[in-house]
Amino acid sequence: MSDRDSQRQLDPELKARLLQEARTPWRSLRRLLWLALFASGGLGLFVMTFRVTAGNDVVLSDLVIQISAVALFGSLLWFDRTRET
């Protein structure tokens, strides 16, 4: 019986990964979403910056939306990082 029990035990690395996934479900998908939204806000801010430097008008509310998107999704990426305890 001890041979069967030893075969049934999980690899310690696999067990640690499964416990981490149970603590933070959907983490990789969530981080991918934050990264995509952060990149979208950053690209929008980049385009608006070039429009301003070219002399075109940019609506202030649109600029505020892009800045807040970059700040919000950047902070979500920061807070969702892996923390070693």
Short mmCIF file of C-alpha atoms in Angstrom, two decimals:
data_model
loop_
_atom_site.label_atom_id
_atom_site.label_comp_id
_atom_site.label_asym_id
_atom_site.label_seq_id
_atom_site.Cartn_x
_atom_site.Cartn_y
_atom_site.Cartn_z
CA MET A 1 0.00 0.00 0.00
CA SER A 2 2.82 2.41 0.64
CA ASP A 3 3.92 2.07 -3.01
CA ARG A 4 0.45 3.04 -4.20
CA ASP A 5 0.32 6.03 -1.85
CA SER A 6 3.72 7.26 -2.97
CA GLN A 7 2.62 7.01 -6.63
CA ARG A 8 -0.55 8.98 -5.91
CA GLN A 9 1.25 11.92 -4.32
CA LEU A 10 1.64 14.98 -6.47
CA ASP A 11 4.92 16.44 -7.51
CA PRO A 12 5.72 19.29 -5.06
CA GLU A 13 6.11 21.82 -7.88
CA LEU A 14 2.77 20.84 -9.39
CA LYS A 15 1.10 21.00 -6.01
CA ALA A 16 2.50 24.50 -5.40
CA ARG A 17 1.30 25.69 -8.81
CA LEU A 18 -2.18 24.26 -8.21
CA LEU A 19 -2.40 25.90 -4.79
CA GLN A 20 -1.30 29.23 -6.29
CA GLU A 21 -3.94 28.93 -9.02
CA ALA A 22 -6.58 28.17 -6.39
CA ARG A 23 -5.58 31.35 -4.51
CA THR A 24 -5.61 33.55 -7.63
CA PRO A 25 -7.92 32.06 -10.27
CA TRP A 26 -7.80 33.36 -13.86
CA ARG A 27 -4.63 35.34 -13.05
CA SER A 28 -2.92 34.94 -16.42
CA LEU A 29 -6.06 35.82 -18.37
CA ARG A 30 -6.68 38.79 -16.09
CA ARG A 31 -3.11 40.07 -16.54
CA LEU A 32 -3.41 39.68 -20.31
CA LEU A 33 -6.58 41.79 -20.23
CA TRP A 34 -4.90 44.49 -18.09
CA LEU A 35 -1.91 44.52 -20.44
CA ALA A 36 -4.10 44.85 -23.56
CA LEU A 37 -6.13 47.69 -22.04
CA PHE A 38 -2.98 49.42 -20.79
CA ALA A 39 -1.43 49.19 -24.27
CA SER A 40 -4.62 50.53 -25.83
CA GLY A 41 -4.66 53.53 -23.50
CA GLY A 42 -0.95 54.10 -24.06
CA LEU A 43 -1.36 54.02 -27.83
CA GLY A 44 -4.28 56.44 -27.64
CA LEU A 45 -2.24 58.78 -25.46
CA PHE A 46 0.68 58.49 -27.88
CA VAL A 47 -1.51 59.40 -30.86
CA MET A 48 -3.09 62.32 -29.01
CA THR A 49 0.34 63.64 -28.06
CA PHE A 50 1.37 63.70 -31.70
CA ARG A 51 -1.88 65.38 -32.67
CA VAL A 52 -1.19 68.13 -30.13
CA THR A 53 2.40 68.57 -31.34
CA ALA A 54 1.13 68.79 -34.94
CA GLY A 55 -1.08 71.68 -33.94
CA ASN A 56 -4.42 69.88 -34.09
CA ASP A 57 -7.06 70.35 -31.44
CA VAL A 58 -7.61 67.58 -28.91
CA VAL A 59 -10.66 67.50 -26.69
CA LEU A 60 -9.53 67.76 -23.07
CA SER A 61 -12.00 65.11 -21.87
CA ASP A 62 -10.57 62.60 -24.38
CA LEU A 63 -7.07 63.34 -23.13
CA VAL A 64 -8.19 62.84 -19.52
CA ILE A 65 -9.80 59.51 -20.45
CA GLN A 66 -6.55 58.26 -22.04
CA ILE A 67 -4.41 59.40 -19.10
CA SER A 68 -6.76 57.81 -16.58
CA ALA A 69 -6.87 54.56 -18.61
CA VAL A 70 -3.07 54.36 -18.63
CA ALA A 71 -2.93 55.12 -14.90
CA LEU A 72 -5.74 52.71 -13.96
CA PHE A 73 -4.61 49.72 -16.01
CA GLY A 74 -0.97 50.33 -15.15
CA SER A 75 -1.84 50.25 -11.47
CA LEU A 76 -3.94 47.11 -11.95
CA LEU A 77 -0.96 45.45 -13.61
CA TRP A 78 1.25 46.59 -10.73
CA PHE A 79 -1.07 45.32 -7.99
CA ASP A 80 -1.74 42.02 -9.78
CA ARG A 81 1.95 41.10 -9.94
CA THR A 82 3.41 38.02 -8.30
CA ARG A 83 4.36 38.70 -4.71
CA GLU A 84 6.76 36.38 -2.96
CA THR A 85 5.71 35.96 0.66
#
